[in-house]
Structures are given as structure tokens and as C-alpha cells.
Amino acid sequence: MSSTVDSRARASTPEESRRRGHLSDRARSERKLGWLLAGPAFVIMLLVTLYPILQALWDSLFSFRLTAPGDREFVFLGNYATVLSDIVFWRDLGVTLLITVVTVAVELVLGLALALVMHSAIKSTRGLLRTAILVPYGIITVVSAFAWFYAFDITTGYVNNWFAWLPVIGPDFNWFASAGPALTVIMASEIWKTTPFISLLLLSGLAQVPGELSEAARVDGASSWQRLTRVILPNMKAAIMVAVVFRALDAFRIFDNVFIMTQGQYGTETLSLLAYRTSIGRLEIGLGSAISVILFICVMLIALVAIKVFKVDLTGGSGKGR
């Protein structure tokens, strides 16, 4: 009996070897094609971004003020020690993390809802519906920030009149005079502007979910919530990861909305605005470069943590975790 099994195993080995060889050849050819298509753009982006990063890293090692270039002094990690020991840096880091977590979480929920609406809409209305949903994302961020600022401003805004029936809000309520209301407006403007981007990415993930899986779950008696959580979401894990990573990296570098609405006053300053204020406002190139390098490291850590948490193999093509 054992000899028969061994002979069958040996007989099937060449066929399996040929199949594995065919798959490996195909994978290598697809990988080569991918590098040929994406390689030139990758090299250009690397060259464009590498120089500013290396220049900032080099400048961060010096005590360097733009108004006194002759007093340049090598301090090694002294600027980083100054930044990390400053309570302003940690306060701004907390504000940045708060904006990132809240906006990404809300955008993920709203974006998924919009993606489901666009995916299930009847064919004749899909184009118009998707265009209407994507309009906010097509507006320039500065224009969007000014629109939200003028809408909530105490002198030019109309929002106070809309919500005058609330006990806290009245005609003289100044949204930009304290941290809580100001951050609320900043995050609301960010959510309104970039939720369509999330929904577009999630819509592409929904298109990759096999329809027969959802139909089979429905036939088996699964509710809409069960089909969403047990069939749809697990099969669009890759799209969710890409959406979360892209938006988290973008939200962590938020600058325009805060700069236009509050100039970082009343406890609304973010790390990007702190780096700008230090480098451009105070002309402290060394300290500003150190803040920029720390901001870059934080962005890289966010990307690495998100990839580790989702555990998605983007090269597998299935959208499922390993």
C-alpha cells in the first residue's frame, strides 16, 4: 500500500513542478512589467523628494538662523533635544493626532456609506451620483478652507443663524475663539473635503468583491449587517488599508485649514504649522528642519503601523490578509 502511494506521489510531482514553474514564471514576468511601468515614475519621485529630505536632515544638525548664516554651528542632535523637550511640540503633536484620528475614523464610516450607495445605485444614475459626491474633493483645499471660515466667522458667517435654536450657539458665538469649537470646524471642513476621496477608494474595493459571495450569504439567511461585516468588509481589506493609510498620512500633515482659520491660535496649532512658524516665521532653519524630520518620521511610522495592523498582501490580488 505504501509503495503504491509513493509511486503516485512521484508520478504527480513532475506535473506539480511544471505548474509551480509556470506560476513562478508568470509572477516574475508580472513583477518585471510592474517595475517597467512604475519604475520611471518611482525614480523621478525619489529624486524629487530625496533632496529636500536629505537637506532637512543635514540642516537639522546645525544651529542655523537665516538672518545670521555666518553663525552656523554644528550641534548634532541638539535641535532634536530642544524640540522634544518643549511642551509646545507635544501639545501640537496631540492636536495633530486628534485631528488625524477623528477625521480618518469619520471619513471611513461616511466614505463606506457613500461607496455602498454609489455601488448599489441604478445604472442610469451612477454617473451623476458619483460626480455629485466627488465635487467637494475637486475643490482646492485653500478655497474650501476659506469657504468654511467665512461660513462660521462671527462677522460674515451664516451658521450661527442656522443653529441659533441651540442653547450654546447664538448670534455672537465665536467659533474661532477657543480650541474646542475651532477644532470642530477644522475637522468638519477636512471631513467634508476628503470623504469623497475615501469613498472613491472604497468603491474600487467594493467592485472587487465577488457578487456570488454576497448572494450566497443572502440565500443562507444572513442579514444585511452580517453580509457587510462577514463577507464584504473582509474581501475589501486591501482597499480599506490603502484608504486609511493615504488619508492618515495626509491628515497628519494638515496645514491649510489651520493656517487660514486660526493661524494656530487657541491651541489649534499642528506640527506642520509649528515647522512653518519656526522656519519661515522665526527663520530658525535648524530647529524647523528638526521638526520637519520628526514629522517625516511620524508619517513613516504611521504607514508601517497601518501595514502591520491590516496585514494585507497587495501583490496577492485577492484583497485578503495573509
Coordinates of C-alpha atoms in Angstrom, one line a residue:
M1 CA 0.0 0.0 0.0
S2 CA 2.8 2.4 1.0
S3 CA 4.7 1.7 -2.3
T4 CA 1.6 2.5 -4.3
V5 CA 1.1 5.8 -2.5
D6 CA 4.8 6.7 -3.0
S7 CA 4.6 5.9 -6.7
R8 CA 1.5 8.1 -7.1
A9 CA 3.2 10.9 -5.3
R10 CA 6.3 10.6 -7.5
A11 CA 4.1 10.4 -10.6
S12 CA 2.3 13.7 -9.7
T13 CA 5.5 15.5 -8.8
P14 CA 6.6 16.5 -12.3
E15 CA 3.1 17.9 -13.1
E16 CA 3.1 19.9 -9.9
S17 CA 6.6 21.1 -10.6
R18 CA 5.7 22.3 -14.1
R19 CA 2.6 24.1 -12.6
R20 CA 4.7 25.8 -9.9
G21 CA 7.3 26.7 -12.5
H22 CA 4.6 28.2 -14.7
L23 CA 3.2 30.2 -11.9
S24 CA 6.6 31.5 -10.8
D25 CA 7.5 32.5 -14.4
R26 CA 4.2 34.3 -14.6
A27 CA 4.8 36.1 -11.3
R28 CA 8.3 37.1 -12.4
S29 CA 7.0 38.5 -15.7
E30 CA 4.2 40.4 -13.9
R31 CA 6.7 41.8 -11.4
K32 CA 9.0 42.8 -14.2
L33 CA 6.2 44.5 -16.1
G34 CA 5.2 46.3 -12.9
W35 CA 8.7 47.7 -12.4
L36 CA 8.8 48.8 -16.1
L37 CA 5.6 50.7 -15.8
A38 CA 6.1 52.2 -12.3
G39 CA 9.9 52.4 -12.3
P40 CA 10.3 55.7 -14.2
A41 CA 7.7 57.5 -12.0
F42 CA 9.2 56.0 -8.9
V43 CA 12.7 57.2 -9.8
I44 CA 11.5 60.7 -10.6
M45 CA 9.5 60.9 -7.3
L46 CA 12.5 59.6 -5.4
L47 CA 14.8 62.2 -6.9
V48 CA 12.4 65.0 -6.3
T49 CA 11.7 64.1 -2.7
L50 CA 15.1 62.7 -1.6
Y51 CA 17.0 66.0 -1.9
P52 CA 14.6 68.0 0.4
I53 CA 14.6 65.2 2.9
L54 CA 18.4 64.9 3.0
Q55 CA 18.8 68.7 3.1
A56 CA 16.4 69.0 6.0
L57 CA 18.2 66.2 7.8
W58 CA 21.6 68.0 7.2
D59 CA 20.2 71.4 8.3
S60 CA 18.7 69.9 11.5
L61 CA 22.2 69.1 12.7
F62 CA 23.2 72.8 12.9
S63 CA 22.2 75.8 14.9
F64 CA 21.3 77.9 11.9
R65 CA 19.4 81.1 11.7
L66 CA 18.7 82.5 8.2
T67 CA 19.5 86.1 9.3
A68 CA 22.9 85.1 10.5
P69 CA 24.3 82.5 8.1
G70 CA 27.8 83.1 9.3
D71 CA 27.0 81.9 12.8
R72 CA 26.2 78.4 11.7
E73 CA 27.2 75.9 14.4
F74 CA 27.2 72.1 14.4
V75 CA 25.1 70.9 17.3
F76 CA 24.5 67.3 16.1
L77 CA 21.2 66.2 17.9
G78 CA 20.9 69.4 19.9
N79 CA 18.0 70.7 17.9
Y80 CA 16.1 67.4 18.4
A81 CA 16.7 67.6 22.1
T82 CA 15.3 71.1 22.1
V83 CA 12.3 70.2 20.2
L84 CA 11.4 67.0 22.1
S85 CA 11.9 68.8 25.5
D86 CA 9.5 71.6 24.5
I87 CA 5.9 71.3 25.8
V88 CA 4.7 73.2 22.7
F89 CA 5.8 70.3 20.4
W90 CA 4.0 67.7 22.5
R91 CA 0.8 69.9 22.6
D92 CA 0.9 70.3 18.8
L93 CA 1.6 66.6 18.4
G94 CA -1.5 65.8 20.5
V95 CA -3.6 68.2 18.3
T96 CA -2.3 66.7 15.2
L97 CA -3.1 63.1 16.4
L98 CA -6.6 64.2 17.5
I99 CA -7.4 65.7 14.0
T100 CA -5.9 62.6 12.3
V101 CA -7.8 60.0 14.4
V102 CA -11.2 61.8 14.3
T103 CA -11.2 62.8 10.7
V104 CA -10.0 59.4 9.4
A105 CA -12.5 57.5 11.5
V106 CA -15.4 59.6 10.5
E107 CA -14.4 59.7 6.8
L108 CA -14.0 55.9 6.8
V109 CA -17.6 55.4 8.0
L110 CA -19.1 58.1 5.8
G111 CA -16.9 57.0 2.8
L112 CA -18.1 53.4 3.2
A113 CA -21.7 54.5 3.3
L114 CA -21.3 56.7 0.2
A115 CA -19.4 53.9 -1.6
L116 CA -22.3 51.5 -0.9
V117 CA -24.8 54.0 -2.2
M118 CA -22.8 54.5 -5.4
H119 CA -22.2 50.8 -5.8
S120 CA -25.9 49.9 -5.4
A121 CA -27.4 52.8 -7.4
I122 CA -29.2 52.1 -10.6
K123 CA -27.0 52.2 -13.7
S124 CA -28.7 55.3 -15.1
T125 CA -27.9 57.5 -12.1
R126 CA -24.5 56.2 -11.2
G127 CA -22.5 58.8 -13.2
L128 CA -24.5 61.8 -11.9
L129 CA -24.4 60.5 -8.3
R130 CA -20.6 59.8 -8.4
T131 CA -20.0 63.3 -9.9
A132 CA -22.1 65.0 -7.2
I133 CA -20.3 63.1 -4.4
L134 CA -16.8 63.9 -5.8
V135 CA -17.4 67.6 -6.2
P136 CA -16.0 68.6 -2.7
Y137 CA -12.8 66.7 -3.4
G138 CA -12.3 68.6 -6.6
I139 CA -12.3 72.0 -4.8
I140 CA -8.9 73.4 -3.9
T141 CA -8.1 73.0 -0.2
V142 CA -7.4 76.7 0.3
V143 CA -10.7 77.6 -1.3
S144 CA -12.6 75.1 0.8
A145 CA -10.9 76.4 4.0
F146 CA -11.9 80.0 3.2
A147 CA -15.4 78.9 2.4
W148 CA -15.8 77.2 5.8
F149 CA -14.1 80.1 7.6
Y150 CA -16.4 82.7 6.1
A151 CA -19.4 80.4 6.9
F152 CA -18.5 80.2 10.6
D153 CA -17.0 83.6 11.1
I154 CA -18.8 85.8 13.6
T155 CA -19.0 88.8 11.2
T156 CA -19.6 87.1 7.8
G157 CA -21.0 83.7 8.7
Y158 CA -24.5 82.4 8.5
V159 CA -24.1 79.2 10.5
N160 CA -24.9 80.9 13.8
N161 CA -28.3 81.9 12.5
W162 CA -29.0 78.3 11.4
F163 CA -28.2 76.9 14.8
A164 CA -29.5 79.8 16.9
W165 CA -32.1 77.5 18.4
L166 CA -29.4 75.6 20.3
P167 CA -28.8 76.9 23.8
V168 CA -25.0 77.1 23.3
I169 CA -24.9 78.8 20.0
G170 CA -26.1 82.4 19.5
P171 CA -25.6 85.2 17.1
D172 CA -22.4 86.3 19.0
F173 CA -20.9 82.8 19.3
N174 CA -17.3 82.9 18.0
W175 CA -16.3 79.5 16.7
F176 CA -12.6 80.5 16.4
A177 CA -12.1 81.9 19.9
S178 CA -11.4 78.6 21.7
A179 CA -9.8 75.3 20.9
G180 CA -12.9 73.1 21.0
P181 CA -15.2 74.9 18.5
A182 CA -12.3 75.9 16.3
L183 CA -11.0 72.3 16.0
T184 CA -14.6 71.1 15.4
V185 CA -14.8 73.5 12.3
I186 CA -11.4 72.5 11.1
M187 CA -12.1 68.8 11.3
A188 CA -15.6 69.2 9.8
S189 CA -14.1 71.1 6.8
E190 CA -11.4 68.3 6.4
I191 CA -14.1 65.6 6.6
W192 CA -16.3 67.4 4.0
K193 CA -13.4 67.9 1.7
T194 CA -11.8 64.4 1.7
T195 CA -14.6 62.0 2.4
P196 CA -15.2 61.7 -1.4
F197 CA -11.6 60.5 -1.8
I198 CA -12.2 57.7 0.8
S199 CA -15.5 56.7 -0.9
L200 CA -13.8 56.5 -4.3
L201 CA -11.1 54.2 -2.9
L202 CA -13.7 52.0 -1.1
L203 CA -15.8 51.9 -4.2
S204 CA -12.9 50.3 -6.1
G205 CA -12.7 47.8 -3.3
L206 CA -16.4 47.0 -3.5
A207 CA -16.1 46.4 -7.2
Q208 CA -13.5 43.6 -6.4
V209 CA -15.9 41.7 -4.0
P210 CA -17.4 38.7 -5.9
G211 CA -21.1 39.2 -6.1
E212 CA -21.8 35.5 -5.7
L213 CA -20.4 35.5 -2.2
S214 CA -22.8 38.2 -1.0
E215 CA -25.7 36.4 -2.9
A216 CA -24.8 33.1 -1.3
A217 CA -24.8 34.7 2.1
R218 CA -28.2 36.3 1.5
V219 CA -29.6 32.9 0.4
D220 CA -28.2 31.3 3.6
G221 CA -30.3 33.8 5.6
A222 CA -27.6 36.3 6.5
S223 CA -28.8 39.8 7.4
S224 CA -27.5 43.0 5.6
W225 CA -25.2 43.7 8.6
Q226 CA -23.9 40.2 8.6
R227 CA -23.2 40.3 4.9
L228 CA -21.4 43.6 5.3
T229 CA -19.2 42.6 8.3
R230 CA -18.5 38.9 7.3
V231 CA -18.5 39.0 3.5
I232 CA -18.0 42.5 2.1
L233 CA -15.5 44.1 4.5
P234 CA -13.1 41.1 4.8
N235 CA -12.9 40.9 1.0
M236 CA -12.1 44.7 0.6
K237 CA -9.5 44.8 3.3
A238 CA -6.8 45.9 0.8
A239 CA -8.9 48.9 -0.3
I240 CA -9.6 49.9 3.3
M241 CA -5.9 49.7 4.2
V242 CA -5.0 51.9 1.2
A243 CA -7.7 54.4 2.1
V244 CA -6.8 54.6 5.8
V245 CA -3.0 54.9 5.1
F246 CA -3.4 57.6 2.4
R247 CA -5.8 59.7 4.5
A248 CA -3.9 59.2 7.7
L249 CA -0.7 60.4 6.1
D250 CA -2.5 63.4 4.6
A251 CA -4.4 64.3 7.7
F252 CA -1.3 64.1 9.9
R253 CA 0.3 66.8 7.6
I254 CA -2.7 69.1 7.8
F255 CA -1.7 72.8 7.3
D256 CA -4.0 74.8 5.1
N257 CA -7.2 74.7 7.1
V258 CA -5.5 75.5 10.4
F259 CA -3.4 78.3 8.9
I260 CA -6.4 80.0 7.2
M261 CA -8.9 79.6 10.1
T262 CA -6.9 80.2 13.3
Q263 CA -3.2 80.7 12.4
G264 CA -2.6 78.1 15.1
Q265 CA -4.1 80.2 17.9
Y266 CA -6.1 79.0 20.9
G267 CA -4.4 75.6 21.0
T268 CA -5.1 74.6 17.4
E269 CA -1.5 74.5 16.1
T270 CA -0.4 71.4 14.3
L271 CA 3.1 70.0 13.7
S272 CA 3.2 71.3 10.1
L273 CA 2.2 74.8 11.2
L274 CA 4.8 74.6 14.0
A275 CA 7.5 73.7 11.4
Y276 CA 6.3 76.6 9.2
R277 CA 6.2 79.1 12.1
T278 CA 9.7 78.1 13.2
S279 CA 11.4 78.0 9.8
I280 CA 9.6 80.9 8.0
G281 CA 8.3 83.0 10.9
R282 CA 11.3 82.9 13.2
L283 CA 13.8 81.9 10.5
E284 CA 15.2 79.2 12.7
I285 CA 16.2 76.8 9.9
G286 CA 17.9 74.3 12.2
L287 CA 15.0 73.9 14.6
G288 CA 12.5 74.0 11.8
S289 CA 14.3 71.3 9.9
A290 CA 14.4 69.1 13.0
I291 CA 10.6 69.5 13.4
S292 CA 10.2 68.6 9.7
V293 CA 12.4 65.5 10.1
I294 CA 10.4 64.4 13.2
L295 CA 7.2 64.9 11.2
F296 CA 8.6 62.8 8.4
I297 CA 9.5 60.0 10.9
C298 CA 6.0 60.1 12.4
V299 CA 4.5 59.8 8.9
M300 CA 6.7 56.8 8.2
L301 CA 5.7 55.2 11.5
I302 CA 2.0 55.6 10.7
A303 CA 2.4 53.9 7.4
L304 CA 4.4 51.0 8.9
V305 CA 1.9 50.5 11.8
A306 CA -1.1 50.6 9.4
I307 CA 0.5 48.0 7.1
K308 CA 1.4 45.7 10.1
V309 CA -2.1 46.1 11.6
F310 CA -4.0 45.3 8.3
K311 CA -1.6 42.5 7.3
V312 CA -2.6 42.8 3.6
D313 CA -0.6 41.3 0.7
L314 CA -1.3 43.8 -2.0
T315 CA 0.6 41.6 -4.5
G316 CA -1.8 38.7 -4.0
G317 CA -4.7 40.3 -5.8
S318 CA -7.3 38.9 -3.5
G319 CA -7.6 41.7 -1.1
K320 CA -7.4 39.4 1.8
G321 CA -5.0 39.3 4.7
R322 CA -2.2 36.8 4.8

